[in-house]
mmCIF file of C-alpha atoms in Angstrom:
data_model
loop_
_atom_site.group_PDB
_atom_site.id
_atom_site.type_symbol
_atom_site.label_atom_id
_atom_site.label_comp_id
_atom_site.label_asym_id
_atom_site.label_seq_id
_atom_site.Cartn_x
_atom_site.Cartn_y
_atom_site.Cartn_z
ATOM 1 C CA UNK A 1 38.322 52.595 -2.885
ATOM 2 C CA UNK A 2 36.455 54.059 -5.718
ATOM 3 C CA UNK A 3 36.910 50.986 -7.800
ATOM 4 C CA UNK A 4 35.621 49.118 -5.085
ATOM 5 C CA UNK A 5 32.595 50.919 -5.161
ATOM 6 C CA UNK A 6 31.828 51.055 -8.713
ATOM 7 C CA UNK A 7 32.191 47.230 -8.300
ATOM 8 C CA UNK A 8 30.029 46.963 -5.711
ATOM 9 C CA UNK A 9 27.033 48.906 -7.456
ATOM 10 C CA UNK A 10 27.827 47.143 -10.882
ATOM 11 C CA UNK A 11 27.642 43.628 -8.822
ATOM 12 C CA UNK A 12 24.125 45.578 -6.842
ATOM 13 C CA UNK A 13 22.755 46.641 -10.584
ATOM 14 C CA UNK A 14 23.253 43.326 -12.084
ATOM 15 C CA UNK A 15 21.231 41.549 -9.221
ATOM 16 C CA UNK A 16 18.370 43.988 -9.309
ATOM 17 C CA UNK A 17 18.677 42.807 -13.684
ATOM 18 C CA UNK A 18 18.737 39.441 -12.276
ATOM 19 C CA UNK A 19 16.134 39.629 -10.054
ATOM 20 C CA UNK A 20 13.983 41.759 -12.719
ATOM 21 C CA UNK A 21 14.774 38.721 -14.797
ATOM 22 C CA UNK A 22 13.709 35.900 -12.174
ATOM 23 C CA UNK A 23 10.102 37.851 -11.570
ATOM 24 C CA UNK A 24 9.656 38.286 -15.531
ATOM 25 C CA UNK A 25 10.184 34.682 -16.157
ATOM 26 C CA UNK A 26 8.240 33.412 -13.201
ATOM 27 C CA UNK A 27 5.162 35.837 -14.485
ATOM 28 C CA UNK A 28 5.912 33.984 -17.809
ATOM 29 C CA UNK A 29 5.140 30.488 -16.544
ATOM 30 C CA UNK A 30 2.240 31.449 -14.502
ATOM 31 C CA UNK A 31 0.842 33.045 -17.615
ATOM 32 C CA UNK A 32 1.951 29.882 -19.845
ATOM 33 C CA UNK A 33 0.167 27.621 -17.610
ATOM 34 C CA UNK A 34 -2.815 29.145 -16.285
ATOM 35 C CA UNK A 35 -3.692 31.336 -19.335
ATOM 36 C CA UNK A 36 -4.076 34.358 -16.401
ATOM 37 C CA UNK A 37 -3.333 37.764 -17.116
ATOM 38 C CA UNK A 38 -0.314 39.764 -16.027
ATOM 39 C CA UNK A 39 -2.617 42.367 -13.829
ATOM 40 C CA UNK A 40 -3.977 39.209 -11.938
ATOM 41 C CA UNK A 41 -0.637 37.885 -11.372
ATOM 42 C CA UNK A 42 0.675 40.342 -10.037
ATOM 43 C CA UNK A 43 -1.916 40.775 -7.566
ATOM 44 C CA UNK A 44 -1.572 36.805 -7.120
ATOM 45 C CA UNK A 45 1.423 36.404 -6.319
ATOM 46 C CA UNK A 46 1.013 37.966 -2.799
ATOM 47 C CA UNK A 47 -0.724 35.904 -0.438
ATOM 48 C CA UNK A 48 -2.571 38.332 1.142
ATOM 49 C CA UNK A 49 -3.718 39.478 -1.877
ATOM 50 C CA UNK A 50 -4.399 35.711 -3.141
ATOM 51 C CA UNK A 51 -6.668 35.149 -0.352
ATOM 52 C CA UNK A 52 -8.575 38.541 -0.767
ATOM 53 C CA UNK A 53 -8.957 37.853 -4.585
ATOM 54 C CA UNK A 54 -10.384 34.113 -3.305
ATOM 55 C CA UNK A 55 -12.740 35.689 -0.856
ATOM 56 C CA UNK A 56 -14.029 38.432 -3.362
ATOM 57 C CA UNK A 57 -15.029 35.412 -5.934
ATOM 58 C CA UNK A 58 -16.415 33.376 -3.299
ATOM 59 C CA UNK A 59 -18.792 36.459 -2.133
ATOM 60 C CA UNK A 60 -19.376 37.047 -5.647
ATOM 61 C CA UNK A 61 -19.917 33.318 -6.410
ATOM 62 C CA UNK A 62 -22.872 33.380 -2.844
ATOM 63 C CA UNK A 63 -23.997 37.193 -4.187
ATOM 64 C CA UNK A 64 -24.118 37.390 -7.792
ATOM 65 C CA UNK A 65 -24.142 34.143 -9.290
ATOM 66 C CA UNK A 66 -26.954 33.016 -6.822
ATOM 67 C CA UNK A 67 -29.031 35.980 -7.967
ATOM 68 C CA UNK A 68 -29.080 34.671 -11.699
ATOM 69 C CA UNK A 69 -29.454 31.698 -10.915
ATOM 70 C CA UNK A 70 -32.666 32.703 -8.662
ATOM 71 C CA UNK A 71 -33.548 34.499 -11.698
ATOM 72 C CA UNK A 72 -32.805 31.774 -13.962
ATOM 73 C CA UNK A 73 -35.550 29.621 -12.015
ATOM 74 C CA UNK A 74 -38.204 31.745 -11.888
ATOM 75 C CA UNK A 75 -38.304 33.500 -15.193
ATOM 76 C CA UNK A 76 -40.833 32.754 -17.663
ATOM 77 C CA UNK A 77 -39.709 34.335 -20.674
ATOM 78 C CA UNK A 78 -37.597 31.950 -22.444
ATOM 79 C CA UNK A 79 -34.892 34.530 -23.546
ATOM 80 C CA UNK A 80 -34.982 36.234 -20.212
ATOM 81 C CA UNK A 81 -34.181 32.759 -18.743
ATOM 82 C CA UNK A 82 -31.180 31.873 -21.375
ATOM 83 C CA UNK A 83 -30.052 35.625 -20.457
ATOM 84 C CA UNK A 84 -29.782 34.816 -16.785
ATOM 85 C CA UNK A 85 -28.132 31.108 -17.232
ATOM 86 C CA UNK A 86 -25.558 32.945 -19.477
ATOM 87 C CA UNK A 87 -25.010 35.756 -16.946
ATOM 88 C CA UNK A 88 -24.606 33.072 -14.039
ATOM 89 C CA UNK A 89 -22.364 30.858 -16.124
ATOM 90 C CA UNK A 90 -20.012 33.471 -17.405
ATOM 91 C CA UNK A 91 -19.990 35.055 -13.193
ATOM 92 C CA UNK A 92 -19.064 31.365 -12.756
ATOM 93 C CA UNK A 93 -16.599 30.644 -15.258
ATOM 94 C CA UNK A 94 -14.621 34.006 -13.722
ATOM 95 C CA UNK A 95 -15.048 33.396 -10.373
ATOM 96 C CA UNK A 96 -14.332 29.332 -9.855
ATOM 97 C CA UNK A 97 -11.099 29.743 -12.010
ATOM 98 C CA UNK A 98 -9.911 32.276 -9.443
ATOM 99 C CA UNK A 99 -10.805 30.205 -6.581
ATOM 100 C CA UNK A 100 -9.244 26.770 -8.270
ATOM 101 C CA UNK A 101 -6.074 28.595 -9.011
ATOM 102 C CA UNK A 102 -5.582 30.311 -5.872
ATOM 103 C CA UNK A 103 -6.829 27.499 -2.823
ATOM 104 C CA UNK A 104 -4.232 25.641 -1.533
ATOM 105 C CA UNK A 105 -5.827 24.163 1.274
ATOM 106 C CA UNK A 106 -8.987 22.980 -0.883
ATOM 107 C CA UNK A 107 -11.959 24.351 1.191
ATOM 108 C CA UNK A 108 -12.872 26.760 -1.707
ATOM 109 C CA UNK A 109 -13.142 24.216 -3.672
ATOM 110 C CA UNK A 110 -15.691 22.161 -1.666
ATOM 111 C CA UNK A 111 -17.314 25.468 -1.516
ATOM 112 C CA UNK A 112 -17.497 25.600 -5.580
ATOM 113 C CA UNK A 113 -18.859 22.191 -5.578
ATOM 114 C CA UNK A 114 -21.628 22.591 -2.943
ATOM 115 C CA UNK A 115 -23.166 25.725 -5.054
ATOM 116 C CA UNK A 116 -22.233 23.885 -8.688
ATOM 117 C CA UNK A 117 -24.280 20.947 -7.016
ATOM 118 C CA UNK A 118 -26.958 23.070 -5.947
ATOM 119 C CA UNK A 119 -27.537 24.650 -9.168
ATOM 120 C CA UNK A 120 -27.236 21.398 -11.332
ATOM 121 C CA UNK A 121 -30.661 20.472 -9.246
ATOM 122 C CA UNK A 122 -31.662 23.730 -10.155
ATOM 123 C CA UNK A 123 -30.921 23.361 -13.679
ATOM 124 C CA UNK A 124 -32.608 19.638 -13.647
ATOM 125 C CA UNK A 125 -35.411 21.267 -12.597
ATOM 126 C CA UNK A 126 -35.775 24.048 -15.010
ATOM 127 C CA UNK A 127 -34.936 21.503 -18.087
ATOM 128 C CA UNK A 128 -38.167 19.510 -17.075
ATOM 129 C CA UNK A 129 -40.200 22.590 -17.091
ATOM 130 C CA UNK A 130 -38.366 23.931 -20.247
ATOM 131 C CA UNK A 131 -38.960 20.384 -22.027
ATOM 132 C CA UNK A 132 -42.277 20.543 -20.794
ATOM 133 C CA UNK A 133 -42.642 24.386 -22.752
ATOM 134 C CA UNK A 134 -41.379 23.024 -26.104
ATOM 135 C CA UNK A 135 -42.927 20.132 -26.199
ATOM 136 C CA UNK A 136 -45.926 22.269 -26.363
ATOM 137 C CA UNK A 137 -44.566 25.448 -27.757
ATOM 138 C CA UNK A 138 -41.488 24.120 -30.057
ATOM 139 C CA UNK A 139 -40.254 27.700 -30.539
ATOM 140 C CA UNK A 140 -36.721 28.811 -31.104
ATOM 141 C CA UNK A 141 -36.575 30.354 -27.931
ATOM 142 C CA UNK A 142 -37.702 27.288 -26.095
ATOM 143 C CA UNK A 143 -35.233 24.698 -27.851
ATOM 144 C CA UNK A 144 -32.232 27.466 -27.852
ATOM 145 C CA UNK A 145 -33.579 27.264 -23.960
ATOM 146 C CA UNK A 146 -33.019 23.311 -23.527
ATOM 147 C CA UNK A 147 -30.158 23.301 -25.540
ATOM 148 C CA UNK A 148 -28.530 26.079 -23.515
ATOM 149 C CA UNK A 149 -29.239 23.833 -19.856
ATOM 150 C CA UNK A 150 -28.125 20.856 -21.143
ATOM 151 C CA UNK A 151 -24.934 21.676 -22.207
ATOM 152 C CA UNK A 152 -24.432 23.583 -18.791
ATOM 153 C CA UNK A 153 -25.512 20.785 -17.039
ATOM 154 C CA UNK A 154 -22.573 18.913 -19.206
ATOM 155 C CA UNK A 155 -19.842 21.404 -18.169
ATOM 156 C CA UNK A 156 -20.812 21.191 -14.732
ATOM 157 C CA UNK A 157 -20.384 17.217 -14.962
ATOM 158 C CA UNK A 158 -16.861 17.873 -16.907
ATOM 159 C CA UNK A 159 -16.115 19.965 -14.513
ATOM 160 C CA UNK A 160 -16.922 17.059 -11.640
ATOM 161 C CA UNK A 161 -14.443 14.969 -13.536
ATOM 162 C CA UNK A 162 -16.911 12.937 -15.978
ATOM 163 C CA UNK A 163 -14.728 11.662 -18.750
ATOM 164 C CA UNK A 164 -16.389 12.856 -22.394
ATOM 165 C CA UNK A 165 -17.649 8.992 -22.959
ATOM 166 C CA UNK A 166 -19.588 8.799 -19.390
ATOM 167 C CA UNK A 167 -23.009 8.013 -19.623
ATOM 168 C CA UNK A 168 -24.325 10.798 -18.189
ATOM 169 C CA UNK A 169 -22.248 13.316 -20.575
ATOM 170 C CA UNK A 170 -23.079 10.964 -23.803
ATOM 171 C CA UNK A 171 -27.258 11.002 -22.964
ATOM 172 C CA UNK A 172 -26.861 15.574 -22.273
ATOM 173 C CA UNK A 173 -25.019 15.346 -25.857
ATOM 174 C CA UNK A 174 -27.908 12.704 -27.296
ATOM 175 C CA UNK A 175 -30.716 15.061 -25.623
ATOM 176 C CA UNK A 176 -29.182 17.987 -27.262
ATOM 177 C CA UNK A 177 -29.122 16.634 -30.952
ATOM 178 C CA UNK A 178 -32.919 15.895 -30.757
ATOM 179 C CA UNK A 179 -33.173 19.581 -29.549
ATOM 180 C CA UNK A 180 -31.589 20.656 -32.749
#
């Protein structure tokens, strides 16, 4: 009987190994393929948790990222603008990653392209006032400023699924040279 036993919690101890060894590897390939960290997959690979972490970067996405990009439109100081169009794309870079690798069911991501739409137009906007400033003012500040929209406004079309050689992509990268 007490062999029986033994074998029974040796055959118990090498499934919990097993097991150990199945959840390693499968943190692993998430890690591999997503480039994500181990703290956020282990909160990830809960559901719950999953959809929590979505719904925090969506409410961070309408709160924060909004907010600088308010900012962004109504700022007049060229460096305070390029400070708030960094500070929305890097909350946006975070956020949208999140949401893309957690939605299964793809409304998040209609959600991400509603506000990415949103603030292209505001980004159009601001480069024809921006353009408008350095044509008159050709500071430093002003060109960093184009330069800096335009080549959000071409990660936001990459991002849309614009292959490198679109049109659209190839006149943001022509626009920028002359910038330089």
């Amino acid at each position: 009987m007490a062999q029986a036993e033994r074998q029974s919690q040796n055959e118990g101890a090498r499934l919990w190994k097993s097991l150990d060894a199945l959840d390693e590897n499968s943190r692993k390939h998430i890690q591999q393929r997503y480039g994500l960290s181990e703290e956020f997959q282990k909160k990830a690979l809960n559901q719950d948790q999953a959809m929590a972490l979505c719904d925090q970067a969506m409410a961070t996405l309408a709160g924060e990222y909004i907010d600088h990009m308010a900012a962004f439109k109504d700022a007049k100081d060229p460096l305070e603008t390029l400070h708030h169009l960094e500070e929305a794309e890097a909350i946006w870079a975070a956020e949208s990653t999140i949401i893309i690798q957690l939605d299964a069911g793809g409304d998040e991501e209609a959600f991400l392209h509603t506000i990415r739409e949103q603030a292209y137009s505001v980004l159009e906007q601001r480069l024809i006032t921006a353009a408008d400033a350095c044509s008159k003012n050709a500071s430093p500040e002003n060109m960093a400023l184009c330069i800096g929209i335009l080549a959000t406004m071409d990660r936001a079309l990459a991002s849309w699924g614009h292959p490198v050689d679109s049109i659209q992509r190839t006149q943001l990268r022509e626009l920028i040279v002359q910038f330089r």
